[in-house]
Amino acid sequence: MSSQALTARTLAAIADSQQGINAFLYIDREGAMNAAREADVRRRMGKPLSMFDGLTCAVKDNIDVAGMPTSNGLGYGDTAPLAREDAPVVARLRAAGVIILGKLNMHEVALGATNDNPHWGRCENPLRAGYTPGGSSGGSGAAVAAGLCAFALGTDTMGSVRIPASYCGVAGLKPGREGLTTAGVTRLCRQLDTVGPLARSARDLRELWPILNGTANNQVPPARRTDLGSVRWAVLEDCAGVGVEEGISEAFRDLAKRLPGAGHVPLNFSAIDFSAIRRAGLLLCEAEANVTFSAERQRQPQLFSEQLRGLMQWGAERSAPELVQASDKVQAAGDWLRQQLQNVDFLLTPTAPQTAFPFEQAVPVNQANLTSVANMAGLPAISIPLGDSAEGLPFGLQVIGAVGSEVALLAISVALQEWLAEHDLAVTA
Amino acid sequence: MSSQALTARTLAAIADSQQGINAFLYIDREGAMNAAREADVRRRMGKPLSMFDGLTCAVKDNIDVAGMPTSNGLGYGDTAPLAREDAPVVARLRAAGVIILGKLNMHEVALGATNDNPHWGRCENPLRAGYTPGGSSGGSGAAVAAGLCAFALGTDTMGSVRIPASYCGVAGLKPGREGLTTAGVTRLCRQLDTVGPLARSARDLRELWPILNGTANNQVPPARRTDLGSVRWAVLEDCAGVGVEEGISEAFRDLAKRLPGAGHVPLNFSAIDFSAIRRAGLLLCEAEANVTFSAERQRQPQLFSEQLRGLMQWGAERSAPELVQASDKVQAAGDWLRQQLQNVDFLLTPTAPQTAFPFEQAVPVNQANLTSVANMAGLPAISIPLGDSAEGLPFGLQVIGAVGSEVALLAISVALQEWLAEHDLAVTA
């Protein structure tokens, strides 16, 4: 199929989906079709820029795409400032021939994990109407799950790529702290922010990685199968202690029992005071939001929801030493997690303690407990689909790797996903 | 000479020097002599632990040495808590057979660069009575310069190893952010703190490096001479703009003119608002001091000078967003400096804008202008002696390298120091 045909069909599907799923905040039909035409010329001449040349991507609305608005999920309507330059990760995709379809719905300024956006409307989970797709990159998870793009970019400060990947049944990668440049990405929390891709499989993420981090040189990286049997795993043992739903715990325990490997070490989060580090991570975001958005908030307070203004106000009223203490707690939790990798290759946990839930339901406080620690540690982490609940809602498996291990993490995740498919575990619980 | 003879002679010299130089806050005569005896046994058996086996070291009093007090330069007298464990850098020295003589004078909590300590008394510059040795690792610079140890450990948050190295005519290394673990070192500012050695020459620092960073495996690293002619330098051109004293500027310009290399690029700090980043760096320290010392300050306020209490109070009264803004400024200055390394191998500047000055003189505000930016960038930087002023006071040359370049930086610094000696530049101005 030509890129033009694919892109036209995708744009039509997006238009149809907006009423229900509401994944897009901005759609660039003309730019996408022009780019698709150019991709088709290259493909006809046998000169594709990469294996993704002519394929489609959509971008979370806190990542700059030249000529498109960057709203950060704030109430700009059609008045959001247009980005002058592509964020480097976007520029690299463009240089690989990727078609940029538009900008995606997100939780307001990425501070929250339901994507119940008060200005742009909820982004719905494509797998269940009225349910959250997770967040803050809810539009990214929903768009990939609904087939509205080949892959999407999101950002992940405490789990914002991996939680929507888990809730929407797709794969999502949060790189390590130095893994991918966050230039051109609106800052939420410098210490924790990362930008990462969501796609239908770990295989897609693995192929995307060298393009995103600028090491591809537009060459297709060699496919690589890793032997699971040689891997030393640390496996979360205390699922109940972190409030993991019973169906997810069962599937995870079943996986741990059957998974090949060169040793399973139990992983236990009892040293972590989740309530304390959650408040600490949140305070870092609240304080920084006062700096990032201070000018805009003074000029146009109506862009910000009352709830967000409240969070920012809370951050503004904290003292500098309180912020230091919060940063210390975040750092200590990260140090602890890195220590857990000393004698193993990867850590395994469920991605989120629950499946997607109705928007009407109270937001579970533990949504990001299992994901945020990887941000605090600066470690790369991936979520791949692990199974489906009795209700038919997906949940993810999180794999956390050592500093700088993105390539190995992606390779092992591909092998894991193949193993899950072969062993019928991807449809349990 | 036996280690026992050397150590005994050094302990006697220390005792003699205390009245004048006052470099030591704590001296462990018995421990040092016992360690020297053991070193002599190893040496007699032809089994030294390293080339430093039996040589002496002294440690700044904010670095833990098991069984010795850690006062941080606060007014503990002989009531300072004893460290239970060696900081890892100290443990590695001990494992290499190094004799730990005691703990060194320092600026109160390392926040200042004169070592005019209100509780323990001034540490004097061994080269000129009544003059500052620099700081905050003033005792470290003075002890090395006066021959009271083979080398010393200091800490460097904005220049606290390199400034005393410059003022005292010795060599000092500040590693990059990930270069040496700061575990067991009292925190002043997490973002900027480093621990590093001072010694009589770059050659000594080069030999120490693999021991300190745990890569030595107790093997002597091979000597290495680097060809200066192949190095691309960026050279500070605007000495007057950063207030460098005329004698230092002249010697530095003379060096730049004659130094071999594969190209000299001008380096210009006009993009840096030194006054703003100085205040920003200071605020990070002031805010963190409230956390690091809060319990002790409540229990024993008299340990803290009135000036330090004032600085801490200032930090306590700042808001969390003000701290974020300070951290942003520090980060931006660091980003800028790292960019200056894009097309060159090393940056060259004078270490400090002035030579040592009398304690009675007002403290120049620009003392750490040329050093602090390397901390903000997380880059390794060294100070080696460049020349002497008309007054006969030494001043240093700062060489800044890329992230992770400590080994190359040390090799080039050895070559530079040899070149300086051969070209009679080390005694100009």
mmCIF file with all atom_site columns, N, CA and C in Angstrom, chain B residues 206-233:
data_model
loop_
_atom_site.group_PDB
_atom_site.id
_atom_site.type_symbol
_atom_site.label_atom_id
_atom_site.label_alt_id
_atom_site.label_comp_id
_atom_site.label_asym_id
_atom_site.label_entity_id
_atom_site.label_seq_id
_atom_site.pdbx_PDB_ins_code
_atom_site.Cartn_x
_atom_site.Cartn_y
_atom_site.Cartn_z
_atom_site.occupancy
_atom_site.B_iso_or_equiv
_atom_site.pdbx_formal_charge
_atom_site.auth_seq_id
_atom_site.auth_comp_id
_atom_site.auth_asym_id
_atom_site.auth_atom_id
_atom_site.pdbx_PDB_model_num
ATOM 1  N N  . ARG B 1 206 ? 47.664 11.723 38.710 1.00 0.00 ? 206 ARG B N  1
ATOM 2  C CA . ARG B 1 206 ? 47.397 10.702 37.702 1.00 0.00 ? 206 ARG B CA 1
ATOM 3  C C  . ARG B 1 206 ? 47.573 9.311  38.298 1.00 0.00 ? 206 ARG B C  1
ATOM 4  N N  . GLU B 1 207 ? 48.607 9.118  39.107 1.00 0.00 ? 207 GLU B N  1
ATOM 5  C CA . GLU B 1 207 ? 48.841 7.803  39.695 1.00 0.00 ? 207 GLU B CA 1
ATOM 6  C C  . GLU B 1 207 ? 47.783 7.470  40.753 1.00 0.00 ? 207 GLU B C  1
ATOM 7  N N  . LEU B 1 208 ? 47.273 8.526  41.420 1.00 0.00 ? 208 LEU B N  1
ATOM 8  C CA . LEU B 1 208 ? 46.255 8.311  42.459 1.00 0.00 ? 208 LEU B CA 1
ATOM 9  C C  . LEU B 1 208 ? 44.901 7.929  41.878 1.00 0.00 ? 208 LEU B C  1
ATOM 10 N N  . TRP B 1 209 ? 44.623 8.448  40.684 1.00 0.00 ? 209 TRP B N  1
ATOM 11 C CA . TRP B 1 209 ? 43.265 8.345  40.143 1.00 0.00 ? 209 TRP B CA 1
ATOM 12 C C  . TRP B 1 209 ? 42.702 6.924  40.132 1.00 0.00 ? 209 TRP B C  1
ATOM 13 N N  . PRO B 1 210 ? 43.432 5.941  39.558 1.00 0.00 ? 210 PRO B N  1
ATOM 14 C CA . PRO B 1 210 ? 42.836 4.593  39.520 1.00 0.00 ? 210 PRO B CA 1
ATOM 15 C C  . PRO B 1 210 ? 42.620 4.006  40.911 1.00 0.00 ? 210 PRO B C  1
ATOM 16 N N  . ILE B 1 211 ? 43.425 4.432  41.895 1.00 0.00 ? 211 ILE B N  1
ATOM 17 C CA . ILE B 1 211 ? 43.185 3.961  43.267 1.00 0.00 ? 211 ILE B CA 1
ATOM 18 C C  . ILE B 1 211 ? 41.884 4.559  43.790 1.00 0.00 ? 211 ILE B C  1
ATOM 19 N N  . LEU B 1 212 ? 41.727 5.878  43.600 1.00 0.00 ? 212 LEU B N  1
ATOM 20 C CA . LEU B 1 212 ? 40.558 6.555  44.153 1.00 0.00 ? 212 LEU B CA 1
ATOM 21 C C  . LEU B 1 212 ? 39.267 6.070  43.505 1.00 0.00 ? 212 LEU B C  1
ATOM 22 N N  . ASN B 1 213 ? 39.288 5.815  42.205 1.00 0.00 ? 213 ASN B N  1
ATOM 23 C CA . ASN B 1 213 ? 38.029 5.424  41.569 1.00 0.00 ? 213 ASN B CA 1
ATOM 24 C C  . ASN B 1 213 ? 37.834 3.918  41.515 1.00 0.00 ? 213 ASN B C  1
ATOM 25 N N  . GLY B 1 214 ? 38.716 3.202  42.184 1.00 0.00 ? 214 GLY B N  1
ATOM 26 C CA . GLY B 1 214 ? 38.484 1.769  42.357 1.00 0.00 ? 214 GLY B CA 1
ATOM 27 C C  . GLY B 1 214 ? 38.807 0.934  41.133 1.00 0.00 ? 214 GLY B C  1
ATOM 28 N N  . THR B 1 215 ? 39.560 1.482  40.173 1.00 0.00 ? 215 THR B N  1
ATOM 29 C CA . THR B 1 215 ? 39.882 0.705  38.976 1.00 0.00 ? 215 THR B CA 1
ATOM 30 C C  . THR B 1 215 ? 41.331 0.216  38.979 1.00 0.00 ? 215 THR B C  1
ATOM 31 N N  . ALA B 1 216 ? 42.043 0.483  40.055 1.00 0.00 ? 216 ALA B N  1
ATOM 32 C CA . ALA B 1 216 ? 43.476 0.186  40.056 1.00 0.00 ? 216 ALA B CA 1
ATOM 33 C C  . ALA B 1 216 ? 43.755 -1.291 40.187 1.00 0.00 ? 216 ALA B C  1
ATOM 34 N N  . ASN B 1 217 ? 42.878 -1.972 40.944 1.00 0.00 ? 217 ASN B N  1
ATOM 35 C CA . ASN B 1 217 ? 43.162 -3.363 41.269 1.00 0.00 ? 217 ASN B CA 1
ATOM 36 C C  . ASN B 1 217 ? 44.569 -3.473 41.839 1.00 0.00 ? 217 ASN B C  1
ATOM 37 N N  . ASN B 1 218 ? 44.987 -2.411 42.491 1.00 0.00 ? 218 ASN B N  1
ATOM 38 C CA . ASN B 1 218 ? 46.298 -2.356 43.129 1.00 0.00 ? 218 ASN B CA 1
ATOM 39 C C  . ASN B 1 218 ? 47.460 -2.564 42.162 1.00 0.00 ? 218 ASN B C  1
ATOM 40 N N  . GLN B 1 219 ? 47.225 -2.394 40.889 1.00 0.00 ? 219 GLN B N  1
ATOM 41 C CA . GLN B 1 219 ? 48.311 -2.406 39.919 1.00 0.00 ? 219 GLN B CA 1
ATOM 42 C C  . GLN B 1 219 ? 48.748 -0.971 39.673 1.00 0.00 ? 219 GLN B C  1
ATOM 43 N N  . VAL B 1 220 ? 50.024 -0.782 39.442 1.00 0.00 ? 220 VAL B N  1
ATOM 44 C CA . VAL B 1 220 ? 50.515 0.542  39.080 1.00 0.00 ? 220 VAL B CA 1
ATOM 45 C C  . VAL B 1 220 ? 50.138 0.818  37.626 1.00 0.00 ? 220 VAL B C  1
ATOM 46 N N  . PRO B 1 221 ? 49.417 1.902  37.353 1.00 0.00 ? 221 PRO B N  1
ATOM 47 C CA . PRO B 1 221 ? 49.048 2.178  35.960 1.00 0.00 ? 221 PRO B CA 1
ATOM 48 C C  . PRO B 1 221 ? 50.294 2.561  35.162 1.00 0.00 ? 221 PRO B C  1
ATOM 49 N N  . PRO B 1 222 ? 50.305 2.274  33.878 1.00 0.00 ? 222 PRO B N  1
ATOM 50 C CA . PRO B 1 222 ? 51.478 2.611  33.070 1.00 0.00 ? 222 PRO B CA 1
ATOM 51 C C  . PRO B 1 222 ? 51.612 4.122  32.931 1.00 0.00 ? 222 PRO B C  1
ATOM 52 N N  . ALA B 1 223 ? 52.851 4.622  32.999 1.00 0.00 ? 223 ALA B N  1
ATOM 53 C CA . ALA B 1 223 ? 53.068 6.042  32.759 1.00 0.00 ? 223 ALA B CA 1
ATOM 54 C C  . ALA B 1 223 ? 52.697 6.336  31.314 1.00 0.00 ? 223 ALA B C  1
ATOM 55 N N  . ARG B 1 224 ? 52.197 7.528  31.064 1.00 0.00 ? 224 ARG B N  1
ATOM 56 C CA . ARG B 1 224 ? 51.753 7.846  29.714 1.00 0.00 ? 224 ARG B CA 1
ATOM 57 C C  . ARG B 1 224 ? 52.064 9.299  29.420 1.00 0.00 ? 224 ARG B C  1
ATOM 58 N N  . ARG B 1 225 ? 52.712 9.541  28.322 1.00 0.00 ? 225 ARG B N  1
ATOM 59 C CA . ARG B 1 225 ? 52.987 10.920 27.923 1.00 0.00 ? 225 ARG B CA 1
ATOM 60 C C  . ARG B 1 225 ? 52.073 11.233 26.742 1.00 0.00 ? 225 ARG B C  1
ATOM 61 N N  . THR B 1 226 ? 51.370 12.326 26.836 1.00 0.00 ? 226 THR B N  1
ATOM 62 C CA . THR B 1 226 ? 50.468 12.698 25.761 1.00 0.00 ? 226 THR B CA 1
ATOM 63 C C  . THR B 1 226 ? 51.119 13.782 24.924 1.00 0.00 ? 226 THR B C  1
ATOM 64 N N  . ASP B 1 227 ? 50.903 13.705 23.622 1.00 0.00 ? 227 ASP B N  1
ATOM 65 C CA . ASP B 1 227 ? 51.471 14.678 22.705 1.00 0.00 ? 227 ASP B CA 1
ATOM 66 C C  . ASP B 1 227 ? 50.620 15.950 22.700 1.00 0.00 ? 227 ASP B C  1
ATOM 67 N N  . LEU B 1 228 ? 51.149 17.018 23.281 1.00 0.00 ? 228 LEU B N  1
ATOM 68 C CA . LEU B 1 228 ? 50.398 18.276 23.345 1.00 0.00 ? 228 LEU B CA 1
ATOM 69 C C  . LEU B 1 228 ? 50.051 18.781 21.945 1.00 0.00 ? 228 LEU B C  1
ATOM 70 N N  . GLY B 1 229 ? 50.905 18.475 20.977 1.00 0.00 ? 229 GLY B N  1
ATOM 71 C CA . GLY B 1 229 ? 50.710 19.002 19.628 1.00 0.00 ? 229 GLY B CA 1
ATOM 72 C C  . GLY B 1 229 ? 49.420 18.544 18.973 1.00 0.00 ? 229 GLY B C  1
ATOM 73 N N  . SER B 1 230 ? 48.842 17.447 19.472 1.00 0.00 ? 230 SER B N  1
ATOM 74 C CA . SER B 1 230 ? 47.629 16.931 18.838 1.00 0.00 ? 230 SER B CA 1
ATOM 75 C C  . SER B 1 230 ? 46.355 17.441 19.505 1.00 0.00 ? 230 SER B C  1
ATOM 76 N N  . VAL B 1 231 ? 46.512 18.274 20.529 1.00 0.00 ? 231 VAL B N  1
ATOM 77 C CA . VAL B 1 231 ? 45.346 18.696 21.320 1.00 0.00 ? 231 VAL B CA 1
ATOM 78 C C  . VAL B 1 231 ? 44.708 19.962 20.740 1.00 0.00 ? 231 VAL B C  1
ATOM 79 N N  . ARG B 1 232 ? 43.376 19.945 20.657 1.00 0.00 ? 232 ARG B N  1
ATOM 80 C CA . ARG B 1 232 ? 42.638 21.162 20.290 1.00 0.00 ? 232 ARG B CA 1
ATOM 81 C C  . ARG B 1 232 ? 42.207 21.864 21.587 1.00 0.00 ? 232 ARG B C  1
ATOM 82 N N  . TRP B 1 233 ? 42.667 23.089 21.753 1.00 0.00 ? 233 TRP B N  1
ATOM 83 C CA . TRP B 1 233 ? 42.393 23.844 22.979 1.00 0.00 ? 233 TRP B CA 1
ATOM 84 C C  . TRP B 1 233 ? 41.361 24.943 22.732 1.00 0.00 ? 233 TRP B C  1
#
